[in-house]
Coordinates of C-alpha atoms and ligand atoms in Angstrom, one line a residue:
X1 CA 126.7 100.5 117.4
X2 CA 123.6 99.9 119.6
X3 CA 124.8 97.9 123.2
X4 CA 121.1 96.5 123.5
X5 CA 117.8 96.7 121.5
X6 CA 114.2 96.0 122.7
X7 CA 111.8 94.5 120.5
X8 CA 108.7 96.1 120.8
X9 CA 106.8 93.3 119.0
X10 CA 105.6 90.0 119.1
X11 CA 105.4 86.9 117.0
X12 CA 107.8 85.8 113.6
X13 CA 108.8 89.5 113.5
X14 CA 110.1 89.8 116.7
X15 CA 112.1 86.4 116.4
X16 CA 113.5 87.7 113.1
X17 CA 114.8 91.2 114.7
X18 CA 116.3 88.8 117.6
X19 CA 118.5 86.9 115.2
X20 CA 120.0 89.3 113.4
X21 CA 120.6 91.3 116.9
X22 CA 122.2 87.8 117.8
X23 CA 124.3 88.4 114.6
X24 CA 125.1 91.5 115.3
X25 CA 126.3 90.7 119.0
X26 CA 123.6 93.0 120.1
X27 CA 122.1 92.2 123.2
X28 CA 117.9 91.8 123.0
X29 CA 115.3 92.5 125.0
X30 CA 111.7 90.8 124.7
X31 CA 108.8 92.7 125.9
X32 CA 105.7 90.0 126.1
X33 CA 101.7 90.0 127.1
X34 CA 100.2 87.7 129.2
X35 CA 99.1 86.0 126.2
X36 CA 102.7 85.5 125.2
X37 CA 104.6 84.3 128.1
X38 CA 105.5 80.9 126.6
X39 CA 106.3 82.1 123.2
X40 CA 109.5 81.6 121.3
X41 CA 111.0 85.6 121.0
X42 CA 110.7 85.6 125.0
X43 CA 112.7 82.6 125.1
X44 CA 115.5 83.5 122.8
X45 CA 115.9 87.2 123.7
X46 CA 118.8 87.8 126.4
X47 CA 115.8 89.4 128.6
X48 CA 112.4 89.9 128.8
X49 CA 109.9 92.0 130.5
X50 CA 106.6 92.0 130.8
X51 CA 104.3 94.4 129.8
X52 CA 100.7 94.2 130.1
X53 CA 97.6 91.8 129.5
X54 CA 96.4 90.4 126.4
X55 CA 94.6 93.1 124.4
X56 CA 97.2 95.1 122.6
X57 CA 96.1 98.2 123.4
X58 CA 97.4 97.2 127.1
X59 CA 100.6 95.6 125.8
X60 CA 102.5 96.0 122.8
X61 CA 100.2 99.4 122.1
X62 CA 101.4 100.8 125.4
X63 CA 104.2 103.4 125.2
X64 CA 104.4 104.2 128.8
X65 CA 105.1 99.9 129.6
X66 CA 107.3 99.7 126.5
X67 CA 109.8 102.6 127.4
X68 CA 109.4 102.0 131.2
X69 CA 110.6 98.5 130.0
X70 CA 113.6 99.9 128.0
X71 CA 114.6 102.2 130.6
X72 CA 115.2 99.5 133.5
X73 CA 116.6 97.2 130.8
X74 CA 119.5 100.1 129.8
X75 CA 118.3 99.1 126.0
X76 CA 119.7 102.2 123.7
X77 CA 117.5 101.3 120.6
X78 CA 113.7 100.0 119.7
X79 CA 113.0 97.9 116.8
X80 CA 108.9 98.3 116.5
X81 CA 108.6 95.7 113.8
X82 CA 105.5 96.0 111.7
X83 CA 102.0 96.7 112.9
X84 CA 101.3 98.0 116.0
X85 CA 103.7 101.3 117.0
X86 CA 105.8 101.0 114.1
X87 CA 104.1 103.8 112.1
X88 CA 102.8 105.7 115.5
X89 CA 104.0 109.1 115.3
X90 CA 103.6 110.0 118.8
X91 CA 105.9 107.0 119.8
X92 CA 108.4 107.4 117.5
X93 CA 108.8 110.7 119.2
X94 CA 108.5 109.7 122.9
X95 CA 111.5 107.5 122.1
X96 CA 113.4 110.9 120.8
X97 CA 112.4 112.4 124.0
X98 CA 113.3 109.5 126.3
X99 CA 116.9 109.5 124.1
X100 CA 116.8 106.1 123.0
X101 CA 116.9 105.5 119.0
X102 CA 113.7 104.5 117.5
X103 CA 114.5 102.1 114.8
X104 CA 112.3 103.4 111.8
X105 CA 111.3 106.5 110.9
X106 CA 111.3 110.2 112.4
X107 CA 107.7 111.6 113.9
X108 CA 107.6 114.0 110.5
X109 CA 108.1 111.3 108.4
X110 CA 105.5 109.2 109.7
X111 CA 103.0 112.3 109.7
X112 CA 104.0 113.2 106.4
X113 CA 103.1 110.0 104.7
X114 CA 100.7 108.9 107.5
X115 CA 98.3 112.1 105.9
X116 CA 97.4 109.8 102.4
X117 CA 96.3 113.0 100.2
X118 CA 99.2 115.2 101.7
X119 CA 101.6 112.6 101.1
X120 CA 99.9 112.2 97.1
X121 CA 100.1 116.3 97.0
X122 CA 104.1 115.8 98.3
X123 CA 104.7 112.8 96.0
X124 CA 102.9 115.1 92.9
X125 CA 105.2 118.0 93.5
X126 CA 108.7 115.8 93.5
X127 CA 107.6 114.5 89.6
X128 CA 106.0 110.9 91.0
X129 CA 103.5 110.1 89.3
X130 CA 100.6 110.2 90.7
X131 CA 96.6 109.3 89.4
X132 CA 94.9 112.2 88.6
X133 CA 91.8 113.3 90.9
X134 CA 91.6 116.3 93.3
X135 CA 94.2 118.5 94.4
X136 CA 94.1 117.7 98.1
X137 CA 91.0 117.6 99.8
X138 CA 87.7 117.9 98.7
X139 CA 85.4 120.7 99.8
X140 CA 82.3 119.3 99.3
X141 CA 80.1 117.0 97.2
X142 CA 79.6 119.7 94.6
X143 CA 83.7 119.8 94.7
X144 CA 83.6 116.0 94.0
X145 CA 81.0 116.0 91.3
X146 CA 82.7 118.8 89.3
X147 CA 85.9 116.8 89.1
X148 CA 84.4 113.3 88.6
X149 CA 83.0 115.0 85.4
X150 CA 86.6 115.7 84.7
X151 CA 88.4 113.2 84.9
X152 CA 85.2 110.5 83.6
X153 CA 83.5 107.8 86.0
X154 CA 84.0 105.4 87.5
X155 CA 86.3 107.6 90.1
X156 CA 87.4 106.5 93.7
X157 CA 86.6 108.3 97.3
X158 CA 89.4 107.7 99.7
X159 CA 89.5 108.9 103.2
X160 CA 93.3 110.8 103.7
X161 CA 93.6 109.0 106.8
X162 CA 92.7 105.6 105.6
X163 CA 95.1 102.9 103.9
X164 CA 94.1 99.0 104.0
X165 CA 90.9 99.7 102.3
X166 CA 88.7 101.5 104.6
X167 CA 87.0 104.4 104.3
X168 CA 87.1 104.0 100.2
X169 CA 83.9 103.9 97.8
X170 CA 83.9 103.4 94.1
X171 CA 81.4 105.6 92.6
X172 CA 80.4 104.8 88.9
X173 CA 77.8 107.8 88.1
X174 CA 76.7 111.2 89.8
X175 CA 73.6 109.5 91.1
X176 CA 75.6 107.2 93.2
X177 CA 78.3 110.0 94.5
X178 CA 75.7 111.4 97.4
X179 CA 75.6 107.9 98.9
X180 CA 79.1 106.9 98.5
X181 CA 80.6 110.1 100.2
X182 CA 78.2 110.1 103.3
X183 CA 79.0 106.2 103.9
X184 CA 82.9 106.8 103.5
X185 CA 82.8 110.0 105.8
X186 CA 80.8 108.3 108.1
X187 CA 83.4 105.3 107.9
X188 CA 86.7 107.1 107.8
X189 CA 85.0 109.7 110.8
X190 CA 84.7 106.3 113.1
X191 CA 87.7 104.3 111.9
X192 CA 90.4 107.3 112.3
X193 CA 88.5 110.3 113.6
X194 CA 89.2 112.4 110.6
X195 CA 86.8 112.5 107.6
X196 CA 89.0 113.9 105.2
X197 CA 88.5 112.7 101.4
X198 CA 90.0 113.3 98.7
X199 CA 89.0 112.2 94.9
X200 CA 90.7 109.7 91.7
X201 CA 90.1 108.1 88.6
X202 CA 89.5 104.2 89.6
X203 CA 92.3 102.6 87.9
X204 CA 90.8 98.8 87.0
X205 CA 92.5 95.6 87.6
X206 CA 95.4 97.3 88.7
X207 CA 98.6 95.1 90.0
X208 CA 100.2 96.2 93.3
X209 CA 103.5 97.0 93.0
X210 CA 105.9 98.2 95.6
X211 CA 109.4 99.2 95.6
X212 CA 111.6 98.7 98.1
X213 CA 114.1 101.4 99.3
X214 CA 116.7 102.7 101.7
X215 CA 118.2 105.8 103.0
X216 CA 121.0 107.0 105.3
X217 CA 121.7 109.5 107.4
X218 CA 123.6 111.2 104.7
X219 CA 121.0 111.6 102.0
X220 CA 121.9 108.4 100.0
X221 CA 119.0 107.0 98.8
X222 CA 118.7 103.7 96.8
X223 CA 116.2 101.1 95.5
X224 CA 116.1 97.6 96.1
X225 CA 113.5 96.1 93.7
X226 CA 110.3 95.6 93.5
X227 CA 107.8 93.1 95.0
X228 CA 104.8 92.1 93.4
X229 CA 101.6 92.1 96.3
X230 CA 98.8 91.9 94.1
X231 CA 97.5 88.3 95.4
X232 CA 95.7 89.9 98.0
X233 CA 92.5 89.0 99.9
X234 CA 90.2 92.5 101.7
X235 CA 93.8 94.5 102.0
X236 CA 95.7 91.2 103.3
X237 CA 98.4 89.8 101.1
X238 CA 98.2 86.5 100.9
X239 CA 101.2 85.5 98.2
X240 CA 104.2 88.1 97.2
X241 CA 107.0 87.8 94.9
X242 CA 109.7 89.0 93.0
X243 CA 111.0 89.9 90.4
X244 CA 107.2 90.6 89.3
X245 CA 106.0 88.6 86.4
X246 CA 104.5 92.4 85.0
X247 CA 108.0 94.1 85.6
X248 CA 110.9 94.5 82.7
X249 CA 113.9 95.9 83.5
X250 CA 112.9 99.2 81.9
X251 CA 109.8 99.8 84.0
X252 CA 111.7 98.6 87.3
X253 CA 114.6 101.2 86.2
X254 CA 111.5 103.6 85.9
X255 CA 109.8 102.7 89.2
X256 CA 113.3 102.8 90.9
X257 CA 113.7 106.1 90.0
X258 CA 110.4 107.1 90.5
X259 CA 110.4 105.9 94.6
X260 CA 113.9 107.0 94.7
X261 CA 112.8 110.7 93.6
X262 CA 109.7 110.0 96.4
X263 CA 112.4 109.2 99.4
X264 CA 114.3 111.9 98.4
X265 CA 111.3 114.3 98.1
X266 CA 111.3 114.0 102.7
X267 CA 114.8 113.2 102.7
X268 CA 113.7 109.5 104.2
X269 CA 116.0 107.8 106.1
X270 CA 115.9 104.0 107.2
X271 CA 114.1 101.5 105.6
X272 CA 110.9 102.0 103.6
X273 CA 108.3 101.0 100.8
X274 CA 107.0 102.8 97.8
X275 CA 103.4 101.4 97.1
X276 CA 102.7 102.1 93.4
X277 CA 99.1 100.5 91.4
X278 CA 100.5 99.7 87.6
X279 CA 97.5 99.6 85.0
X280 CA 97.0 97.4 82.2
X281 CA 99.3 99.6 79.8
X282 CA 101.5 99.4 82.8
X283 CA 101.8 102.9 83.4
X284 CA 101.9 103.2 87.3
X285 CA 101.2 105.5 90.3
X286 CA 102.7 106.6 93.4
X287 CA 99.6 104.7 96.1
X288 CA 101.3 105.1 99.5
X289 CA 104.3 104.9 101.1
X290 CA 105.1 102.6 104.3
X291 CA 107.7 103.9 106.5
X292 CA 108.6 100.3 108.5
X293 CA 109.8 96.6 107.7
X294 CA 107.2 94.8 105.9
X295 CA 105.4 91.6 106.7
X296 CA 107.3 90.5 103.0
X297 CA 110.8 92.3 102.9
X298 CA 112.6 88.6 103.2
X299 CA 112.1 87.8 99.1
X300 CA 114.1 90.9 98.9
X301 CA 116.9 89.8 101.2
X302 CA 116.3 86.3 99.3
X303 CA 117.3 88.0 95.5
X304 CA 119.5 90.8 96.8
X305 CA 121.6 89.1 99.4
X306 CA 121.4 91.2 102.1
X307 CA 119.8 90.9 105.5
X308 CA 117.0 94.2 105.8
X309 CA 117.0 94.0 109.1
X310 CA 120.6 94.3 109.6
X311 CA 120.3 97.6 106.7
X312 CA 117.8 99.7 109.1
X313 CA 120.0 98.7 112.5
X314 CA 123.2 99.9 110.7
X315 CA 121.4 103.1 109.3
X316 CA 119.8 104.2 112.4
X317 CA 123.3 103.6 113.9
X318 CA 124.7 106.5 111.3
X319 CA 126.7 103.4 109.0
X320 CA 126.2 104.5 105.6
X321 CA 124.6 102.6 102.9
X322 CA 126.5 101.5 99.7
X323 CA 124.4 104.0 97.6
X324 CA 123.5 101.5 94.6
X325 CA 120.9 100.3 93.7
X326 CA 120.1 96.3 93.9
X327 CA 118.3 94.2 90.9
X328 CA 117.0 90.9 91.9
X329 CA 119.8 88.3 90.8
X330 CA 116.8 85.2 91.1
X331 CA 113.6 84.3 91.9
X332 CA 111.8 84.3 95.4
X333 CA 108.5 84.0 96.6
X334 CA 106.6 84.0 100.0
X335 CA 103.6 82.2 101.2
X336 CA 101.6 83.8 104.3
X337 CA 100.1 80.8 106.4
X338 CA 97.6 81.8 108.9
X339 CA 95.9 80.2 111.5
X340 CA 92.5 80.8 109.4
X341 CA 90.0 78.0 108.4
X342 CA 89.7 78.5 103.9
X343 CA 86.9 76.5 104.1
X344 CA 84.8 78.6 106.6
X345 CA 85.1 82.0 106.1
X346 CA 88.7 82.8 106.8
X347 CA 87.5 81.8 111.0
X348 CA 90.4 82.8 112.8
X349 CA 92.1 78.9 114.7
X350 CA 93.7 79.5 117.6
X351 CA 94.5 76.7 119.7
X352 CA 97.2 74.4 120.4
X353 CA 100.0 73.0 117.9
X354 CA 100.1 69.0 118.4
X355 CA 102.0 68.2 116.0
X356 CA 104.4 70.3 113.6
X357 CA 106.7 69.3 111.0
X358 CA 108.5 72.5 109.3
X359 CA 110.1 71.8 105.7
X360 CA 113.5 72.8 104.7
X361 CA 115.4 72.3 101.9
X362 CA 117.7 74.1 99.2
X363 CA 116.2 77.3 98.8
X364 CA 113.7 77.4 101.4
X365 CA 113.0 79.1 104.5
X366 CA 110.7 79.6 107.1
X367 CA 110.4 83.0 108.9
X368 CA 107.7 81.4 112.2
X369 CA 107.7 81.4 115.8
X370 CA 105.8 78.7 116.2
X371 CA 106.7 74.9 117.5
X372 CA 105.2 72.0 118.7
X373 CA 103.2 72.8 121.6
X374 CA 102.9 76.2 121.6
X375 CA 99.2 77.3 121.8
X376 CA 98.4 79.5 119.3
X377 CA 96.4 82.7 121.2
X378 CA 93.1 84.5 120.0
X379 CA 94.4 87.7 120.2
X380 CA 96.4 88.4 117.7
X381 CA 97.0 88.5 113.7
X382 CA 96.4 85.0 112.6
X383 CA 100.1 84.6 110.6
X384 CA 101.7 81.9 111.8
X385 CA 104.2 81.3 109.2
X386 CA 106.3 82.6 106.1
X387 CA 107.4 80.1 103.4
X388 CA 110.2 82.0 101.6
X389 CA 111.5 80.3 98.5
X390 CA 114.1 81.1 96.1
X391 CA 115.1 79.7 93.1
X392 CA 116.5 80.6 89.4
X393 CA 113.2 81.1 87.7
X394 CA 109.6 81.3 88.1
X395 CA 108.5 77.6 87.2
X396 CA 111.2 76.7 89.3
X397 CA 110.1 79.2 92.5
X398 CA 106.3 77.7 92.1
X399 CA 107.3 74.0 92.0
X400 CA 109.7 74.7 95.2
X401 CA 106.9 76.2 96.7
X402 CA 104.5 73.5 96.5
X403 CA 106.9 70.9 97.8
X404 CA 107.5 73.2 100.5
X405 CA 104.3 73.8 101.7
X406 CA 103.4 70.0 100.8
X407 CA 105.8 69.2 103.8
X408 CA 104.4 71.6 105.8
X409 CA 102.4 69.7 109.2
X410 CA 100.9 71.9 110.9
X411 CA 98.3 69.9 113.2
X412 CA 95.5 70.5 116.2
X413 CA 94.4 74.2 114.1
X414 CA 93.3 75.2 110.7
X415 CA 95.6 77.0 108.4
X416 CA 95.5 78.6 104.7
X417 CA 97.9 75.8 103.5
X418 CA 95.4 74.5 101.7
X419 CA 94.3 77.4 100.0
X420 CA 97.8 78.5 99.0
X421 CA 98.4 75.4 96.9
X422 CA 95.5 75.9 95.3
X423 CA 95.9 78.9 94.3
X424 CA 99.9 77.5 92.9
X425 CA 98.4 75.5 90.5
X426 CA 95.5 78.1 89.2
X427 CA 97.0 78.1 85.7
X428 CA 96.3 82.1 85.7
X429 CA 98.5 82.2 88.6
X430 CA 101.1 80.1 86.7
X431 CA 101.3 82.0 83.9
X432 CA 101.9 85.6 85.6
X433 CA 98.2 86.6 84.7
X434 CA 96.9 88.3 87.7
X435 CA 95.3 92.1 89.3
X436 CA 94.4 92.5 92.8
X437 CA 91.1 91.1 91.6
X438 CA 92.6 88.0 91.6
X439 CA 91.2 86.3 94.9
X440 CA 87.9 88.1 94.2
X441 CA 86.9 85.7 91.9
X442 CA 89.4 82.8 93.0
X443 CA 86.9 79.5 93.0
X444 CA 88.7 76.3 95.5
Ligands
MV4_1 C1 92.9 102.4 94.2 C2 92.5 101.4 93.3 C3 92.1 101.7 92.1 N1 92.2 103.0 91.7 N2 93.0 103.7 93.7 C4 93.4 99.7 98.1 C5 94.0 100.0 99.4 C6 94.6 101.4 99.3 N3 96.0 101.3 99.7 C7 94.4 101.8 97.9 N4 93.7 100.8 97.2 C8 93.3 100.9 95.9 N5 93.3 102.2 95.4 C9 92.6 103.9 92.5 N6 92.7 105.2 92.0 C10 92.4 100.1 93.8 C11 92.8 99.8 95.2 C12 92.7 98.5 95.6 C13 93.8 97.7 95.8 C14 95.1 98.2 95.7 C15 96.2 97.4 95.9 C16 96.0 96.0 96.3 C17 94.7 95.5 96.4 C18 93.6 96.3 96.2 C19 92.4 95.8 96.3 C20 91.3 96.6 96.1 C21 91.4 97.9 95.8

């Protein structure tokens, strides 16, 4: 087992990696921005070091201060968290080089799934299923237009390096396709530096549904359930739960399978997450797949019973996993509060915490780094806090919820409290009836 792990992250994430280190009796080290020097991980890690100024791309972006860090520090592993270098191939790599364990996945997993129409092509050849559209790239508009007549408008544009919405165009007709594949190149050229696209059939008012899974160093693969993601606001999840209100047991023993076959496909090892879009006749579709800890992999540990965190430091240890696969035994559900005015646009609100009052309770927890006095800083993601609940059925999980975040005080900032409860007692909400259109047309 690992002597000493750095936590190349910041924020809730970091704090959650620490504890279960703590746990583990595995000694931490914090790795902190200027911006960060008072914040919570830095206190509670055995060590910390400092790495930079504010702007990520001088801090927690930097590999050279990161591994400088965990090579005075003696730490044997990294835990990259989510965000920032936990899907960077060329770090993941550097730590293989520098012989310290990188605690998520190899440099030829991430580039094999980081490529999104390579990783659909890999996913299509291993029996996922995947939505029909162009076999890899497309060549050229002509290409596009030919195969758009195919499979029938409206059809989808989506840059192979993109994910999280950029670079994408619906296009309803061939009059609009010219217009729609110069503004997505254009887009995907400046956001990744590759303008790669590749065609689909636009599936409409899908739900997001992801599965999670896990794989060992000795080709044992399993699933742990699903989480539905499909309250969502521009590619940010705002509310995720599980079991999904969509999901039977014979689809989720379908979609198990089907992101099982997908690890096994790149013989994945450590923790990761099979994105699938499920249409209205709840047929679904390998989307991506994320090879890190997600923002919402505690409802998981909530209705499985097992700490994730603790799964991906054991597997990149060499432990091997039990092998079976793990159906949600309740309910859980998490809330994303960010330090975001509702009312105003989403404007981020940093600033200083006067006053805070977390809720607890049966069956809720709070995954945060924040406390009071703690100044909030600009530079960041605006999550502040997860509100996890869990509970023995949906009502149940929803009515926990609203207590929970009714007790919530956060004060001297904004935050999407508000909003979140609203959207609790939408009565579409309630009763399971939801696509990632949802927030679209959500009125508060
Ligand atoms: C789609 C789609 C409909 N049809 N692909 C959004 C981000 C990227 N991961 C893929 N996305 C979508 N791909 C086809 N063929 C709709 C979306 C989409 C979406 C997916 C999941 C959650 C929220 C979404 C919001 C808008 C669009």
């Amino acid at each position: 087992m690992f002597k000493k792990i750095l936590i190349a992250n910041r924020g809730e994430i970091a704090l959650r990696v620490i504890r279960t280190c703590k746990e583990m009796g595995i000694k931490t080290v914090a790795v902190y921005s200027e911006a960060d020097q008072n914040s919570l991980p830095v206190k509670i890690a055995d060590e910390a070091v400092k790495i930079g100024p504010a702007k990520s791309t001088d801090s927690y972006l930097n590999y050279q201060s990161i591994l400088a860090a965990a090579e005075i520090t003696n730490a044997d592993a990294i835990h990259p968290g989510y965000g920032f270098l936990s899907e960077n191939e060329k770090f993941s790599e550097l730590c293989q080089d520098h012989g310290i364990k990188f605690i998520g996945a190899s440099p030829e997993m991430i580039h094999a799934m980081g490529d999104k129409s390579n990783a659909k092509d890999t996913m299509k050849k291993a029996g996922v299923p995947t939505i029909p559209g162009s076999d890899g790239l497309l060549k050229n508009i002509e290409e596009g237009l030919q195969i758009a007549k195919k499979i029938k408008y409206p059809v989808i544009l989506k840059a192979t390096a993109g994910g999280g919405g950029k670079g994408m165009r619906i296009v309803n007709s061939d009059s609009e396709f010219k217009d729609a594949w110069e503004k997505a190149t254009i887009e995907a050229k400046a956001a990744f530096g590759n303008d790669g696209m590749y065609l689909e059939k636009f599936i409409e008012e899908p739900r997001h549904v992801e599965i999670q899974i896990a794989g060992d160093q000795y080709g044992n693969i399993c699933h742990l359930s699903e989480r539905d993601c499909s309250i969502q606001r521009r590619h940010q999840k705002i509310i995720e739960e599980v079991p999904s209100p969509f999901i039977d047991e014979k689809i989720r023993a379908k979609m198990g399978e089907a992101a099982i076959q997908a690890g096994k496909a790149i013989n994945y090892e450590g923790l990761g997450t099979v994105e699938f879009l499920v249409d209205k006749n709840k047929d679904f579709y390998f989307m991506e797949m994320n090879t890190r800890i997600q923002v919402e992999h505690p409802i998981t540990e909530e209705v499985i019973g097992h700490d994730l965190v603790m799964e991906q430091v054991k597997i990149a240890a060499g432990i091997p996993i039990s092998g079976h696969n793990y159906h949600p035994n309740a309910f859980a559900m998490e809330c994303r509060i960010n330090a975001e005015d509702p009312f105003n646009n989403f404007r981020p609100s940093p600033g200083i915490i006067e006053t805070l009052h977390k809720p607890g309770g049966y069956g809720v927890r709070i995954d945060s780094h924040i406390y009071s006095g703690y100044t909030i800083p600009p530079y960041y993601d605006s999550m502040i806090a997860k509100v996890i609940v869990k509970a023995n059925s949906r009502e149940e999980v929803i009515k926990k919820m609203e207590r929970a975040l009714s007790e919530f005080v956060i004060e001297g900032i904004k935050t999407t409290t508000p909003l979140l409860l609203k959207i609790l007692k939408d009565p579409d909400f309630v009763a399971g009836n939801f696509t990632t259109k949802f927030m679209d047309t959500f009125e508060y």
